[in-house]
């Protein structure tokens, strides 16, 4: 329902709108299947994993774990209930076999990683310039895996935009202990500064939107727990170290990338090579996702519960 201008409430100098423009939708449809994961069917490229089938590392949990409530479909636009989810929650796992071998390169034996990459028409490369221009919002919601939780003595990188140089336009980090904020979800800029953090709580969906302004090289973070609509939690922050042009464009990843601990048995000259060296215990660990999509902001930012904000 579109409200008349006189009825639109002001929020931080902005107004409610009807809906935003989604340019890539990573919310897994209810009829999406493990076979589609295995063959990298849209919307996901599923090659960043171990040697086994993709569906052994990423589980489609159907209605067993309800997706984040802020994107529920409402049967009546004027009422919050009844409502239902149109997407499946994704449970992303790593284990000791989660060693990725990139193309003709060496296996990344220092990491354990399972990631889904945004693609369109079977191509992440074709989507990259579309999501790397103007002002785009990268949405994602995270839920703690309590049966096989992350071991926060390690560092985890779980959401990021990765240009070809391996840096991250922005990244989302968990861990490592003994840092006091190891149990926080931390949003990092390109220079690895923490621009926002919030405790990672059990049994709660953590909803985010990170706005990337590719022309002005800035970031802004929106956050909400569970069913609450997204709100701005940072001002617009400079992100000046991202390379300009195609060199700064990147693929959008979400999943679990676990960094190793330093192995004192390794020669000192290789201990900084975390891609190929270090300690991994081989435990099975996971993280759950829903509400993952990318939005163009010309028509505003979707903040959940059928509301959109002009930003």
Short mmCIF file of C-alpha atoms in Angstrom, two decimals:
data_model
loop_
_atom_site.label_atom_id
_atom_site.label_comp_id
_atom_site.label_asym_id
_atom_site.label_seq_id
_atom_site.Cartn_x
_atom_site.Cartn_y
_atom_site.Cartn_z
CA UNK A 1 0.00 0.00 0.00
CA UNK A 2 1.38 3.41 -0.97
CA UNK A 3 0.64 6.17 1.54
CA UNK A 4 -0.21 9.70 0.51
CA UNK A 5 2.66 12.19 1.11
CA UNK A 6 0.83 13.91 3.99
CA UNK A 7 0.73 10.63 5.89
CA UNK A 8 4.41 9.74 5.50
CA UNK A 9 6.28 9.89 8.84
CA UNK A 10 9.72 11.54 8.86
CA UNK A 11 12.67 9.48 10.08
CA UNK A 12 16.08 11.14 10.21
CA UNK A 13 15.11 13.44 7.36
CA UNK A 14 13.86 10.57 5.21
CA UNK A 15 10.44 9.12 4.43
CA UNK A 16 8.72 5.75 4.04
CA UNK A 17 8.29 4.49 0.48
CA UNK A 18 6.57 1.48 -1.02
CA UNK A 19 9.44 -0.87 -1.99
CA UNK A 20 13.02 -0.94 -3.25
CA UNK A 21 14.46 -2.36 -6.46
CA UNK A 22 16.06 -5.80 -5.97
CA UNK A 23 18.77 -6.50 -8.55
CA UNK A 24 19.84 -9.92 -7.19
CA UNK A 25 17.76 -12.11 -4.91
CA UNK A 26 19.59 -14.76 -2.89
CA UNK A 27 16.61 -15.75 -0.77
CA UNK A 28 16.36 -19.47 -1.55
CA UNK A 29 12.90 -20.30 -2.94
CA UNK A 30 10.97 -23.02 -1.14
CA UNK A 31 11.26 -25.27 -4.20
CA UNK A 32 15.04 -24.81 -4.59
CA UNK A 33 16.71 -28.23 -4.29
CA UNK A 34 20.04 -29.78 -3.22
CA UNK A 35 20.63 -30.80 -6.85
CA UNK A 36 20.46 -27.15 -7.86
CA UNK A 37 23.09 -26.35 -5.25
CA UNK A 38 25.27 -29.13 -6.63
CA UNK A 39 25.19 -27.73 -10.18
CA UNK A 40 25.56 -24.06 -9.14
CA UNK A 41 22.10 -23.14 -10.40
CA UNK A 42 21.10 -19.49 -10.00
CA UNK A 43 21.16 -17.59 -7.77
CA UNK A 44 24.31 -19.20 -6.31
CA UNK A 45 27.75 -20.12 -7.55
CA UNK A 46 28.73 -22.94 -5.18
CA UNK A 47 32.32 -23.76 -6.19
CA UNK A 48 33.98 -22.41 -3.02
CA UNK A 49 33.82 -25.58 -0.91
CA UNK A 50 35.60 -28.85 -0.30
CA UNK A 51 35.84 -31.78 -2.69
CA UNK A 52 32.35 -33.16 -1.95
CA UNK A 53 29.01 -32.09 -3.41
CA UNK A 54 27.90 -28.57 -2.55
CA UNK A 55 24.71 -29.84 -0.89
CA UNK A 56 26.79 -31.68 1.72
CA UNK A 57 28.21 -28.34 2.87
CA UNK A 58 25.11 -26.17 2.43
CA UNK A 59 21.76 -27.52 3.64
CA UNK A 60 18.37 -26.26 2.56
CA UNK A 61 16.37 -26.58 5.77
CA UNK A 62 12.95 -25.83 4.33
CA UNK A 63 10.55 -24.76 7.05
CA UNK A 64 12.50 -26.46 9.86
CA UNK A 65 14.19 -23.15 10.69
CA UNK A 66 11.97 -20.19 9.83
CA UNK A 67 13.72 -17.47 7.87
CA UNK A 68 14.15 -13.98 9.28
CA UNK A 69 10.70 -12.51 10.02
CA UNK A 70 11.32 -9.08 8.51
CA UNK A 71 10.75 -10.36 4.94
CA UNK A 72 7.68 -12.48 5.65
CA UNK A 73 4.88 -12.34 3.09
CA UNK A 74 1.73 -10.91 4.61
CA UNK A 75 -1.69 -12.13 3.53
CA UNK A 76 -3.11 -8.65 4.11
CA UNK A 77 -0.92 -5.57 3.61
CA UNK A 78 -2.47 -3.69 6.54
CA UNK A 79 -1.92 -6.44 9.12
CA UNK A 80 1.23 -8.08 10.45
CA UNK A 81 -0.40 -11.53 10.67
CA UNK A 82 -1.03 -14.00 9.24
CA UNK A 83 2.31 -14.13 7.45
CA UNK A 84 4.55 -16.81 5.95
CA UNK A 85 8.10 -17.22 4.66
CA UNK A 86 8.69 -17.48 0.91
CA UNK A 87 12.30 -18.57 1.36
CA UNK A 88 14.31 -21.39 2.93
CA UNK A 89 16.95 -20.83 5.56
CA UNK A 90 20.41 -21.91 4.42
CA UNK A 91 22.61 -23.80 6.89
CA UNK A 92 26.24 -23.44 5.78
CA UNK A 93 28.78 -25.92 7.21
CA UNK A 94 32.53 -26.47 7.19
CA UNK A 95 34.45 -29.57 8.21
CA UNK A 96 37.91 -31.02 7.72
CA UNK A 97 37.18 -31.72 4.04
CA UNK A 98 36.29 -28.05 3.42
CA UNK A 99 39.53 -27.27 1.60
CA UNK A 100 39.00 -25.15 -1.50
CA UNK A 101 41.23 -25.58 -4.55
CA UNK A 102 40.99 -22.45 -6.76
CA UNK A 103 41.32 -23.34 -10.43
CA UNK A 104 44.87 -24.45 -11.15
CA UNK A 105 46.16 -23.02 -7.86
CA UNK A 106 47.27 -24.83 -4.73
CA UNK A 107 44.63 -26.13 -2.30
CA UNK A 108 43.96 -23.61 0.46
CA UNK A 109 44.96 -26.01 3.22
CA UNK A 110 45.16 -23.28 5.86
CA UNK A 111 41.49 -22.34 5.45
CA UNK A 112 38.25 -24.20 5.92
CA UNK A 113 35.59 -22.57 3.78
CA UNK A 114 32.13 -22.96 2.28
CA UNK A 115 30.73 -19.93 0.48
CA UNK A 116 27.88 -19.03 -1.83
CA UNK A 117 28.59 -16.37 -4.46
CA UNK A 118 25.96 -14.22 -6.12
CA UNK A 119 25.48 -14.97 -9.81
CA UNK A 120 22.99 -14.31 -12.59
CA UNK A 121 22.38 -16.54 -15.61
CA UNK A 122 25.16 -18.81 -14.40
CA UNK A 123 27.75 -16.03 -14.21
CA UNK A 124 29.15 -14.19 -11.20
CA UNK A 125 31.40 -12.22 -13.57
CA UNK A 126 28.42 -10.83 -15.51
CA UNK A 127 26.71 -9.74 -12.29
CA UNK A 128 29.82 -8.07 -10.83
CA UNK A 129 29.67 -4.74 -12.74
CA UNK A 130 25.94 -4.46 -12.04
CA UNK A 131 26.33 -4.73 -8.26
CA UNK A 132 29.52 -2.62 -8.24
CA UNK A 133 28.18 0.72 -9.47
CA UNK A 134 26.16 3.59 -8.03
CA UNK A 135 24.65 2.98 -4.59
CA UNK A 136 23.77 -0.59 -3.66
CA UNK A 137 22.53 -2.18 -0.44
CA UNK A 138 23.80 -5.66 0.44
CA UNK A 139 21.25 -7.38 2.69
CA UNK A 140 21.86 -10.48 4.82
CA UNK A 141 20.50 -12.04 8.02
CA UNK A 142 22.47 -14.40 10.25
CA UNK A 143 21.39 -16.94 12.89
CA UNK A 144 23.72 -18.79 15.27
CA UNK A 145 24.12 -22.51 14.70
CA UNK A 146 23.77 -23.98 18.18
CA UNK A 147 24.26 -27.69 17.40
CA UNK A 148 27.58 -27.17 15.59
CA UNK A 149 28.61 -23.63 16.61
CA UNK A 150 31.65 -21.71 15.45
CA UNK A 151 34.80 -22.06 17.56
CA UNK A 152 35.54 -18.42 18.27
CA UNK A 153 39.15 -19.04 19.18
CA UNK A 154 39.50 -18.71 15.40
CA UNK A 155 38.70 -15.74 13.16
CA UNK A 156 35.81 -16.17 10.72
CA UNK A 157 35.01 -14.08 7.66
CA UNK A 158 31.39 -14.72 6.80
CA UNK A 159 30.10 -12.03 4.40
CA UNK A 160 32.18 -9.90 2.03
CA UNK A 161 32.61 -8.32 -1.40
CA UNK A 162 35.90 -9.59 -2.80
CA UNK A 163 37.74 -7.86 -5.68
CA UNK A 164 40.36 -9.80 -7.61
CA UNK A 165 43.17 -8.66 -5.27
CA UNK A 166 41.65 -10.65 -2.40
CA UNK A 167 40.76 -7.60 -0.30
CA UNK A 168 37.21 -6.94 0.91
CA UNK A 169 35.22 -3.82 0.02
CA UNK A 170 33.48 -4.54 3.31
CA UNK A 171 33.60 -7.66 5.43
CA UNK A 172 31.83 -9.32 8.33
CA UNK A 173 34.00 -10.93 11.00
CA UNK A 174 33.48 -13.12 14.07
CA UNK A 175 36.19 -14.03 16.62
CA UNK A 176 38.98 -14.45 17.48
CA UNK A 177 39.44 -15.00 21.19
CA UNK A 178 40.88 -13.68 23.48
CA UNK A 179 39.62 -10.36 22.04
CA UNK A 180 36.80 -8.97 24.17
CA UNK A 181 34.59 -8.56 21.11
CA UNK A 182 35.20 -12.07 19.73
CA UNK A 183 31.51 -12.88 20.25
CA UNK A 184 30.36 -9.84 18.30
CA UNK A 185 29.37 -9.57 14.65
CA UNK A 186 31.77 -6.92 13.33
CA UNK A 187 31.39 -4.95 10.09
CA UNK A 188 34.80 -3.99 8.68
CA UNK A 189 35.69 -1.45 6.02
CA UNK A 190 38.26 -2.06 3.26
CA UNK A 191 41.11 -1.07 5.61
CA UNK A 192 39.85 -3.57 8.24
CA UNK A 193 38.57 -0.90 10.62
CA UNK A 194 35.53 -2.00 12.64
CA UNK A 195 32.74 0.43 11.75
CA UNK A 196 29.96 -1.36 13.65
CA UNK A 197 29.61 -4.32 15.99
CA UNK A 198 26.77 -6.01 17.86
CA UNK A 199 26.71 -9.11 20.10
CA UNK A 200 25.96 -12.36 18.28
CA UNK A 201 23.08 -13.70 20.36
CA UNK A 202 21.65 -17.20 20.44
CA UNK A 203 18.15 -17.82 19.00
CA UNK A 204 17.96 -14.43 17.29
CA UNK A 205 18.11 -13.37 13.67
CA UNK A 206 20.58 -10.53 13.09
CA UNK A 207 19.47 -8.47 10.06
CA UNK A 208 21.88 -6.18 8.19
CA UNK A 209 22.01 -3.93 5.18
CA UNK A 210 25.35 -2.43 4.19
CA UNK A 211 25.08 0.43 1.73
CA UNK A 212 28.05 0.74 -0.62
CA UNK A 213 28.40 3.99 -2.55
CA UNK A 214 30.82 3.00 -5.29
CA UNK A 215 31.17 6.54 -6.66
CA UNK A 216 31.84 8.29 -3.33
CA UNK A 217 33.68 5.33 -1.71
CA UNK A 218 31.53 5.20 1.42
CA UNK A 219 29.71 2.64 3.59
CA UNK A 220 26.70 2.83 5.88
CA UNK A 221 25.34 0.05 8.11
CA UNK A 222 21.71 -0.69 9.01
CA UNK A 223 20.81 -3.34 11.61
CA UNK A 224 17.86 -4.89 13.43
CA UNK A 225 17.18 -7.97 15.56
CA UNK A 226 14.47 -10.51 14.71
CA UNK A 227 11.21 -8.93 13.48
CA UNK A 228 12.21 -5.28 13.94
CA UNK A 229 12.70 -3.11 10.87
CA UNK A 230 16.22 -2.08 9.91
CA UNK A 231 17.54 1.19 11.33
CA UNK A 232 20.75 3.11 10.61
CA UNK A 233 23.44 2.26 13.17
CA UNK A 234 26.30 4.23 11.60
CA UNK A 235 26.55 7.49 9.70
CA UNK A 236 27.92 7.37 6.16
CA UNK A 237 31.53 6.28 6.62
CA UNK A 238 34.44 6.93 4.22
CA UNK A 239 35.92 3.83 2.59
CA UNK A 240 38.64 5.49 0.50
CA UNK A 241 41.11 2.63 0.08
CA UNK A 242 38.88 0.61 -2.29
CA UNK A 243 40.53 0.71 -5.74
CA UNK A 244 38.64 2.80 -8.27
CA UNK A 245 37.02 1.28 -11.34
CA UNK A 246 37.03 -2.39 -12.23
CA UNK A 247 39.93 -3.13 -9.87
CA UNK A 248 37.62 -2.42 -6.93
CA UNK A 249 34.63 -4.38 -8.25
CA UNK A 250 34.01 -7.67 -6.49
CA UNK A 251 31.93 -10.81 -6.09
CA UNK A 252 29.46 -10.97 -3.20
CA UNK A 253 30.18 -13.93 -0.89
CA UNK A 254 28.40 -15.28 2.17
CA UNK A 255 29.14 -18.46 4.12
CA UNK A 256 31.89 -19.59 6.51
CA UNK A 257 35.61 -18.91 6.00
CA UNK A 258 37.63 -20.10 9.02
CA UNK A 259 41.19 -18.85 9.43
CA UNK A 260 43.83 -21.06 11.06
CA UNK A 261 45.74 -20.67 14.30
CA UNK A 262 49.50 -20.27 14.08
CA UNK A 263 51.25 -23.64 14.14
CA UNK A 264 54.54 -23.34 16.07
CA UNK A 265 55.84 -26.33 14.14
CA UNK A 266 55.73 -24.35 10.88
CA UNK A 267 58.91 -22.51 9.82
CA UNK A 268 58.69 -18.82 10.85
CA UNK A 269 58.92 -17.66 7.23
CA UNK A 270 55.57 -19.30 6.30
CA UNK A 271 53.50 -18.55 9.40
CA UNK A 272 51.98 -15.43 7.81
CA UNK A 273 50.73 -17.56 4.90
CA UNK A 274 47.38 -18.33 6.54
CA UNK A 275 45.96 -19.55 3.23
CA UNK A 276 48.22 -22.61 3.21
CA UNK A 277 49.59 -23.09 6.76
CA UNK A 278 48.37 -23.20 10.35
CA UNK A 279 46.23 -25.29 12.68
CA UNK A 280 42.68 -26.44 11.88
CA UNK A 281 41.03 -28.88 14.28
CA UNK A 282 38.72 -30.37 11.65
CA UNK A 283 35.53 -29.82 13.60
CA UNK A 284 32.14 -29.47 11.90
CA UNK A 285 30.79 -25.92 12.36
CA UNK A 286 28.04 -23.89 10.79
CA UNK A 287 26.10 -20.68 10.42
CA UNK A 288 22.59 -19.98 9.14
CA UNK A 289 21.50 -17.37 6.61
CA UNK A 290 18.33 -15.92 5.13
CA UNK A 291 17.20 -12.59 3.72
CA UNK A 292 20.21 -12.29 1.40
CA UNK A 293 19.73 -9.93 -1.56
CA UNK A 294 21.18 -6.85 -3.26
CA UNK A 295 19.16 -3.72 -3.84
CA UNK A 296 19.52 -0.61 -5.97
CA UNK A 297 18.71 2.49 -3.92
CA UNK A 298 17.13 4.76 -6.52
CA UNK A 299 13.73 3.71 -5.16
CA UNK A 300 14.83 3.56 -1.51
CA UNK A 301 16.10 0.99 1.00
CA UNK A 302 13.88 -1.93 2.01
CA UNK A 303 13.93 -2.08 5.81
CA UNK A 304 11.52 -4.97 6.36
CA UNK A 305 7.87 -5.39 7.31
CA UNK A 306 6.82 -4.09 3.85
CA UNK A 307 8.47 -0.69 4.50
CA UNK A 308 11.06 1.13 2.44
CA UNK A 309 13.12 4.15 3.45
CA UNK A 310 14.42 6.92 1.20
CA UNK A 311 18.16 7.16 1.82
#
